[in-house]
XYZ file of C-alpha atoms in Angstrom:
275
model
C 148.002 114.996 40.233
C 147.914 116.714 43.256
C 145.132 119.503 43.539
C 146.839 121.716 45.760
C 143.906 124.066 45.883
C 141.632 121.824 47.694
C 141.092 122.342 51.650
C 138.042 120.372 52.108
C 136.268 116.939 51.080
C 132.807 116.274 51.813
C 132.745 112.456 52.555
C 129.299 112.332 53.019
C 127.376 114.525 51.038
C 123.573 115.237 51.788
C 120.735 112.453 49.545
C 120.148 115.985 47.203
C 124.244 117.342 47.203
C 123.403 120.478 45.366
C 122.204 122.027 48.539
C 125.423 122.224 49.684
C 127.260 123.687 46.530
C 129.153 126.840 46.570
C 131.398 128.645 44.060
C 134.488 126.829 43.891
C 133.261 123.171 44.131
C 133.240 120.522 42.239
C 131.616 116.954 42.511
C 134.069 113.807 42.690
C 132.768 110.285 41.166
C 135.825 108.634 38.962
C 137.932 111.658 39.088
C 139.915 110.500 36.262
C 140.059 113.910 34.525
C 139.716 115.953 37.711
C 142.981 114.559 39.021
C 144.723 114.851 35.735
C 144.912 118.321 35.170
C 145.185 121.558 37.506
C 142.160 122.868 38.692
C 143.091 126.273 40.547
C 139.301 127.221 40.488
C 138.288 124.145 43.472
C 138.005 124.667 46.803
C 136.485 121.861 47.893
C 135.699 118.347 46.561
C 132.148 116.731 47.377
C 132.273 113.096 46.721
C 128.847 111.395 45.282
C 130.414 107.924 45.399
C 129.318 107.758 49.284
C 125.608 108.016 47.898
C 125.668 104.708 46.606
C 123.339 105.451 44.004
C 122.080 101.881 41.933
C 124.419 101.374 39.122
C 122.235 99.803 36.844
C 118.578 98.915 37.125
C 116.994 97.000 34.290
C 113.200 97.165 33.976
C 110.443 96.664 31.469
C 110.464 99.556 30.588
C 114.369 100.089 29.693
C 117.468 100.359 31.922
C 118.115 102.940 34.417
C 122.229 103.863 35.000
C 123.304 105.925 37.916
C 125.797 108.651 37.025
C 128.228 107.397 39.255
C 127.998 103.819 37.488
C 131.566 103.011 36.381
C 132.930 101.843 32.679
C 133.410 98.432 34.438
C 130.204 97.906 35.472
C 128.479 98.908 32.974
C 130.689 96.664 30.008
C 130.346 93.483 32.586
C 126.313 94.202 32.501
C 124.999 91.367 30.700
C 121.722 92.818 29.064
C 118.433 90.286 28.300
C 118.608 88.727 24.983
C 115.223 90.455 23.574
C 117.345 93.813 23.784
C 118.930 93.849 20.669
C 120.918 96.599 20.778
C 122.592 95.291 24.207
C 125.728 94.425 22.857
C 126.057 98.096 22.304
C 126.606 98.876 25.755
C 130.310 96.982 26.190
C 131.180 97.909 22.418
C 130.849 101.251 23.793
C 133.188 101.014 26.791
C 135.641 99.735 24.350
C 135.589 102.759 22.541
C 137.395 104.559 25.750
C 140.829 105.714 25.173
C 141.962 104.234 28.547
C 143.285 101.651 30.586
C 141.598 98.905 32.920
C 142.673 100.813 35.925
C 141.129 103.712 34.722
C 137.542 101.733 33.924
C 137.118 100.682 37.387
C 137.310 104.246 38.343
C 135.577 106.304 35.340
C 131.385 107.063 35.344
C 128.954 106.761 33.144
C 128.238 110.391 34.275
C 131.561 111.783 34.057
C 132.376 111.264 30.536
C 128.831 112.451 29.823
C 129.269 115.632 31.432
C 132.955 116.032 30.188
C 130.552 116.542 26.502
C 133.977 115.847 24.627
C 133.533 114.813 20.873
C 134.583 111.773 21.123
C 132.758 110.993 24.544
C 131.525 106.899 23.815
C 128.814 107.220 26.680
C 127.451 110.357 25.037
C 127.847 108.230 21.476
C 125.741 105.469 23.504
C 122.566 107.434 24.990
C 122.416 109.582 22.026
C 121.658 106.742 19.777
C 119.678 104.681 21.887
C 117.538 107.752 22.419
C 117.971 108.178 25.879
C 116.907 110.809 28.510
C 119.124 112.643 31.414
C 118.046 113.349 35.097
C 119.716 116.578 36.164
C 119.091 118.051 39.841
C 119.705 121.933 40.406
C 121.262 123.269 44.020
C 117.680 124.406 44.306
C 116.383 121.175 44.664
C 114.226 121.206 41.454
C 114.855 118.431 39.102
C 114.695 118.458 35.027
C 114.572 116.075 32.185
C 116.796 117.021 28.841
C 116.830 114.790 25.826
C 120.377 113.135 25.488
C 120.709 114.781 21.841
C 120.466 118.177 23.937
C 122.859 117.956 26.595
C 125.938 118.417 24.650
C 126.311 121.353 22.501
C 129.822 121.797 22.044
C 133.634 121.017 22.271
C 133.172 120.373 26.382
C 130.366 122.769 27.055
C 126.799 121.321 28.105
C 123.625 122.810 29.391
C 124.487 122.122 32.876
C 123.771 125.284 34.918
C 126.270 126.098 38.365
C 126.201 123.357 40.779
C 123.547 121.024 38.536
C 124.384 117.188 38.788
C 123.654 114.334 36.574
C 121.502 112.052 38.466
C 120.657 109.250 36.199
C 120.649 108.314 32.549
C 117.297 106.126 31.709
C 117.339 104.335 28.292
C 113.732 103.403 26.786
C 113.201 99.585 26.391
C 112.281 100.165 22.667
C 115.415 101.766 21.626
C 117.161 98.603 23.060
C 114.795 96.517 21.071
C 115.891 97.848 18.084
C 118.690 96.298 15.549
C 122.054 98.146 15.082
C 124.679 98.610 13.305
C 127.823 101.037 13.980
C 131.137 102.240 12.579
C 134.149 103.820 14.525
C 137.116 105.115 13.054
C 140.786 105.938 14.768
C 143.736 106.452 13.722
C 145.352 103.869 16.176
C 143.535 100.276 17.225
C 143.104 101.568 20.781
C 143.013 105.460 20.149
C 140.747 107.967 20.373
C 137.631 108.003 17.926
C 137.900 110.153 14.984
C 134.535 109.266 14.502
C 131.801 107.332 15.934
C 128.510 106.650 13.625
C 125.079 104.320 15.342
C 122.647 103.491 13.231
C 119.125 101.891 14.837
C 116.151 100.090 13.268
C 112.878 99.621 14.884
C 111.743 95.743 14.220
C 109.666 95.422 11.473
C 110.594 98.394 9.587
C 112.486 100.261 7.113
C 113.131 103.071 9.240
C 116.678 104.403 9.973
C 118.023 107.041 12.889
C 121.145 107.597 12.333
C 123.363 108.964 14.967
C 127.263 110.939 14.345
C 129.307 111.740 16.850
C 133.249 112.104 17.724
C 133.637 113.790 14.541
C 131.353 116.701 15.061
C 131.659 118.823 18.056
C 128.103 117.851 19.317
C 126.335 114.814 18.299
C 124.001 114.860 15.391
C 120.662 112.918 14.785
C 119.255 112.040 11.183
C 116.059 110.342 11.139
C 114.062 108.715 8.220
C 111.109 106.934 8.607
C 112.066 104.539 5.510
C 115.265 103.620 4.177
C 117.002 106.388 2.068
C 118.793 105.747 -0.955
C 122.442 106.305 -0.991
C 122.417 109.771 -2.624
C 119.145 111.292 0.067
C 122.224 109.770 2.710
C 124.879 111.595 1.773
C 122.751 114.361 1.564
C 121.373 114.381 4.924
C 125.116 114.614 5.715
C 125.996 117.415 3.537
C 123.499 119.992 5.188
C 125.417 119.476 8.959
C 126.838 122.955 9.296
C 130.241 123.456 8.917
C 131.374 124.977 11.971
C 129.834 121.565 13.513
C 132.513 119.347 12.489
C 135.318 118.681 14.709
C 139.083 119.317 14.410
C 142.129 117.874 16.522
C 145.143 116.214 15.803
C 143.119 113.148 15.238
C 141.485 114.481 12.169
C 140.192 117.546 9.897
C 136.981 118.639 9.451
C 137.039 117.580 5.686
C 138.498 114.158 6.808
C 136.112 113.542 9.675
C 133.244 114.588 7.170
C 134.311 111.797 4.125
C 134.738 109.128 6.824
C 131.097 109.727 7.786
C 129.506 109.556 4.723
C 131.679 106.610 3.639
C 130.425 104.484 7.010
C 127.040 105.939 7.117
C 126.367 104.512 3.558
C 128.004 101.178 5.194
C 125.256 101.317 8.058
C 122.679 101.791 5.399
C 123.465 99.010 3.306
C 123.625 96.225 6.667
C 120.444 97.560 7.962
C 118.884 97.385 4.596
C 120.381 93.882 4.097
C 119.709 92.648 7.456
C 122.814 91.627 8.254
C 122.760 93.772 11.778
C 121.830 92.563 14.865
């Protein structure tokens, strides 16, 4: 779509952007969404591509992803065998509701900060625990927990002008074993829901991880394996006004589905049959 509002793009944006921002801005990576809708709040565009920040940098002590990392980089990433929950990383890609064309042009950082529901790279980072970079037009920089970034139906806590830098995984989340569950109503559709479940090696424990069908993504920890019934009521305590509704499913709907494939994640964990 044309964004008739726009009179200027910043081609080559400072090393810290945010000192530039002004009201009316907005930053470019992907601009899949930003280009598919009206915007007649912009002004100007400042485009963090030219930045070149690293993609994806793999270390001992987890991997590193660049906001503007796109879907197609990130599902072609071929993580080292000791992380077991690598496969998770392209199973998550697959989760978009999208085309090719539009993977070799989405981020990493875009569909984070879009905090939708059914948002897979929020669904990722959530359950492998991971932590966000965000840099204020101020030039100060904070940490936030991936669990606390989204808290609602496309709302975050990202103040005016604040960017996503980086997304940093820890190596021990991607050491653990998984299992996960996605539901939609159509093989290539949009999740309904979208349930992780992680093991550390060695143990009985179980973190647990919802998302798609609640409006933020919600964590349940146990440091052994539940029993079906302590599950299902681990489930039952989410607040009501935290599960989602859309055409793709109601509240009550989204709600049965989880319990039915959380209990599914509990029993291949339990059994060992995960990765």
């Amino acid at each position: 779509m044309d964004l008739n509002t726009i009179t200027e793009v910043v081609r080559r944006p400072l090393d810290r952007p945010g000192a530039e921002w002004r009201e009316g801005d907005a930053w470019l990576a992907g601009g899949t969404w930003l280009f598919s809708a009206e915007q007649p709040g912009l002004r100007r565009l400042i485009d963090l591509t030219a930045l070149r920040w690293d993609p994806l940098v793999p270390s001992e002590t987890g991997l590193e992803i660049g906001a503007t990392c796109t879907i197609r980089d990130l599902y072609a990433f071929a993580p080292p065998g000791e992380w077991l929950a690598g496969p998770l990383l392209a199973e998550s890609c697959e989760a978009f509701l999208s085309s090719f064309k539009v993977w070799n042009s989405a981020t990493v950082g875009g569909n984070i900060c879009m905090s939708l529901p059914a948002g897979p790279m929020i669904t990722l980072t959530v359950a492998l625990e991971a932590r966000y970079e965000l840099w204020a037009p101020d030039g100060s920089t904070r940490t936030v927990d991936a669990l606390d970034f989204v808290t609602g139906d496309h709302r975050n806590v990202l103040t005016p002008g604040e960017i996503l830098r980086r997304i940093e995984i820890p190596a021990r989340a991607l050491r653990k074993r998984i299992a996960h569950r996605r539901f939609s109503l159509t093989r290539l559709g949009r999740s309904t829901v979208f349930l992780i479940g992680t093991q550390t090696p060695g143990t009985s424990d179980l973190l647990l991880t919802v998302t798609a069908g609640t409006a933020r993504p919600v964590r349940i920890a146990f440091d052994t394996m539940p029993d079906a019934g302590t599950l299902q009521q681990s489930i039952d305590v989410i607040p009501a006004d935290v599960w989602f509704a859309d055409p793709n499913g109601t509240p009550g709907h989204r709600r049965h589905l989880t319990k039915h494939f959380a209990e599914e994640i509990r029993r291949e964990l339990m059994g060992g049959g995960a990765a």
